[in-house]
């Protein structure tokens, strides 16, 4: 049955979400929109890790990696939003294209 | 019930009788019609003619039609004869009878389902792969097969075989269980709001709802719900209509999802997840997103204030809440709620709340944090009336508004249930089962006989005990709400970050070391201290329970004295 | 890549560091100021008060009260009706203390026309009893709604339970429960009903322990104290500068009560204390002080009513309503007379020109004067404190807007 | 049943992801992100990674997403403020994304995985096993991560302040 789900299904799904994340990063002008894109990319990576852990290597390594990825994503989001706050405080906008000057 | 007036019934005395005659005629036709369908379906199916290809037709036409007809007839009957029914409902204690009947009926239905499921599981599978032509899913039991099983236990009704056929799929069984859970969840707010109004009325020395439904206005909540459904649905045009609609569901669905993992008793759980506890916490956490969106999409400054407060409060209180819960997890060594509750069985002195001082304090920190994360008073800042009009609810009306309350009351029950499972022994009764058994033997009833089973089912633990305990904690939430003023946002955050968080961290560390000392290193002196503290805490628990009981009894007996009495004023000429 | 929205953001950006009271406030997060309309339809503004808040997050930088939503030309009407007919309009000013408003206007007119000396003793004592009962009723509402402002709903119901009994008493005397017009020019409209003295003293016996109940329930509640102590501090000097009167002034520690310092209505025959704020839970003049002064004043009112009921015993049979009350002509003179209302000093300026209808009537409402301090106190407080402060000022919009 | 679940949740996550990209309103994007995160969490449930699924829900949906919405609220004036990229940029980005998706998918579909890719392992690590691994084999990363979190917490608090 062609619809029976295997590893490849997860990998293709992850590839699609990854591309959408990249697209999101490229098209959004809002800094938080870019952050959302990053989260999408990380989620895509996580799907891969968990799928491989289920279908391939077996032991929980993939799970552990995914836990760390989630953890780092949370940390990164916190830091990124702090930076955006600073950015907004300086430039009064959250449009990343306006942050093209190197002075603070 | 009699308060609800329907325009097409109340129009005028002349038309009323006409409408009623027509309605009764219609009812009669309907009743005869579906009786006919039921009779035909009982006798028209010959055991020899059972065939799988008929399944969709039988399910859709015969069973569906007769079930829908019955439901419709009952509803129409209620509407037409609501005056007569209303008279019955006004008899006192009808509410109790109906409530008890509902509980017993629910138990019977669950029991029946369990029996049917085991019956179907016990059937021998038919050979080969079977498919209904529309349904691509293969299945094990054909209709003939099920009929054979039915015949073996002496039930020779062919249409039952068709009715039972869908139950062989896990999916269908899940749907049935989901129906039960959703039914329970819809009862909680209906009952909870009425109860809250009665409790608050009692605290404030007034009567509360007294009209709808007769006895103490027990039908007030359904009547209010009906009103809310018919209210105008307003969506602020300057807001974000899509998110405004979506926010309701993001707030309403997660608490209901949390019920999927909440065990009511050892076997009474939809999915016994190994991560049930974190799952429930996650679901309570997602609720915040909905509230923030509700405030944001309303495009109202008060609503934004409410949602910002909600975000601050919920996100910060999740941490002490989760960390307090780590302590019983540590004691039980599992994240599975059924395991945690199972570890506390056998008498109330085994409950984790009395296990050691750290757990005892953790119970209270958990309860405070849970109050805050349910946005109940004194932490009801997101919807604080006197400051923010109604907070994030400002722009909501009608049914959407009531859905928020469904979510809120469901969340209240969940945090109460979690507290019961993690600290108060879950569904196990305060009395050990062995005592009940020996008592039963002493009385002369066999523990396995009818009365014995009944007594054990009621006393030795089970969903009823669990719901009673959870309801008590639910009641404490109401009690607190109607007693205390509201705290301020900076005080809320101060209490969380500066008081509760360090306290809970200390508790966590102390509990870790304590368990290390008592269980793993087996220090004798620590075990002695542990024992002494344990029994002191048990003593405190007993005293508190007795005190609450005494106060409740005092209030019940002297209930006139609580209300302000000044008899002479009634003799004034004016009044 | 410039969009309009961005430009709006850039242009309308106020300075982050707001200079207030000479001190620079530094904010941790970059935030924007927001103008919020609190009222005229808001649960915490006790009527139709509208306060425009300039807020930075939860912080209120400025609060400007806007009034006039309940303006009914009460003073202008005074120029078209006789004083006797004007009494019902005074009821509708401070609708929570109608008796006191009646009393204020009646006394002013009586002083102007010289009717003052001819009021019987019995009428005076009845006036005092009703004014003090109404003070209790008014403070009960203040206490209850203050609980509501802080978020405690139950005290409100307790307060109203007791207030109902007072209203029953009023109803028995004059038939009305809110707009009494009982105290009128020349005395009171009717003598007391039968058994009023007994019932009233029974009520006082019942009411006195209730004050303790209120204290247990609300006054000393930890959360309540935390919410009100050290909030909205008005020092005594500031209070005098702003012309605050009544419990708001006494809450700031100034022992000023017209019943003591300039006794009207033979208040000098009575023994009572003037409670002032002592800063028991925080600073002198904070919200808690203003609140507790009202609670203590209820106790003092009970004391006054007890004495008045005693004094009433020897006065049976005296005429309570002077015949000239309805037909007086105002002399070509003017008068300004103040009495102590539950909310502060209520003054009436009445100018006559020889006719039965005054040439000018002007009222000095205590709520109106007390409200002006909002602007000063509601700075750099949290949003929740605004409700607490407005509640502690206990304004009645009917009287502010008149 | 699992297959059906996969298709449902994959569709939910993909559609939400498309919604994120397509929506010009940043709050709506964030809500769509909730859909993707929820869908992916459900996929974890399908993959028997229960612990990971609830961590995803509690950390991402309950924490990070709230933080993001918070950030959006602090940095935009009305629900309707949006910045759009130019058409050229969007076209280029779409092209690159499509190429990337097609490329990775082709690579994945043509690759020879070491074991049978269609036979899932019967045993998945339980919560206890994952926990034990975190505290034994992966103890150093675990501790490093905790230090990192602390640093991030302090750093974020420092960065978000305005300079005095």
CSV table of C-alpha atoms in Angstrom, one decimal, chain B residues 184 188 191 195 259 262-264 351 367 409-421 424-427 462-478:
chain,number,residue,atom,x,y,z
B,184,UNK,CA,-18.6,15.1,32.3
B,188,UNK,CA,-18.7,20.6,35.6
B,191,UNK,CA,-23.0,22.4,38.2
B,195,UNK,CA,-22.7,25.7,43.1
B,259,UNK,CA,-9.0,15.3,30.8
B,262,UNK,CA,-6.6,12.5,34.0
B,263,UNK,CA,-7.4,9.2,35.7
B,264,UNK,CA,-10.6,9.0,37.7
B,351,UNK,CA,-1.0,10.1,51.4
B,367,UNK,CA,-2.5,24.9,45.5
B,409,UNK,CA,-14.1,25.5,35.3
B,410,UNK,CA,-12.6,22.5,33.5
B,411,UNK,CA,-9.2,23.8,34.4
B,412,UNK,CA,-10.3,24.3,38.0
B,413,UNK,CA,-11.4,20.8,38.2
B,414,UNK,CA,-8.2,19.5,36.7
B,415,UNK,CA,-5.9,21.3,39.1
B,416,UNK,CA,-8.1,20.1,42.0
B,417,UNK,CA,-7.9,16.6,40.5
B,418,UNK,CA,-4.1,16.8,40.1
B,419,UNK,CA,-3.8,17.9,43.7
B,420,UNK,CA,-5.9,14.9,44.8
B,421,UNK,CA,-3.9,12.5,42.7
B,424,UNK,CA,-4.3,13.3,48.6
B,425,UNK,CA,-4.2,9.7,47.6
B,426,UNK,CA,-6.1,9.9,44.4
B,427,UNK,CA,-9.1,7.6,44.3
B,462,UNK,CA,-12.9,4.5,42.9
B,463,UNK,CA,-14.1,7.4,40.8
B,464,UNK,CA,-16.7,8.5,43.3
B,465,UNK,CA,-14.1,9.0,46.0
B,466,UNK,CA,-11.9,10.8,43.5
B,467,UNK,CA,-14.6,13.1,42.4
B,468,UNK,CA,-15.6,13.8,46.0
B,469,UNK,CA,-12.1,14.7,46.9
B,470,UNK,CA,-11.6,16.8,43.8
B,471,UNK,CA,-14.9,18.5,44.5
B,472,UNK,CA,-13.8,19.5,47.9
B,473,UNK,CA,-10.7,21.1,46.6
B,474,UNK,CA,-12.8,22.8,44.0
B,475,UNK,CA,-15.0,24.0,46.8
B,476,UNK,CA,-11.9,25.5,48.5
B,477,UNK,CA,-11.3,27.5,45.4
B,478,UNK,CA,-14.7,29.0,45.6
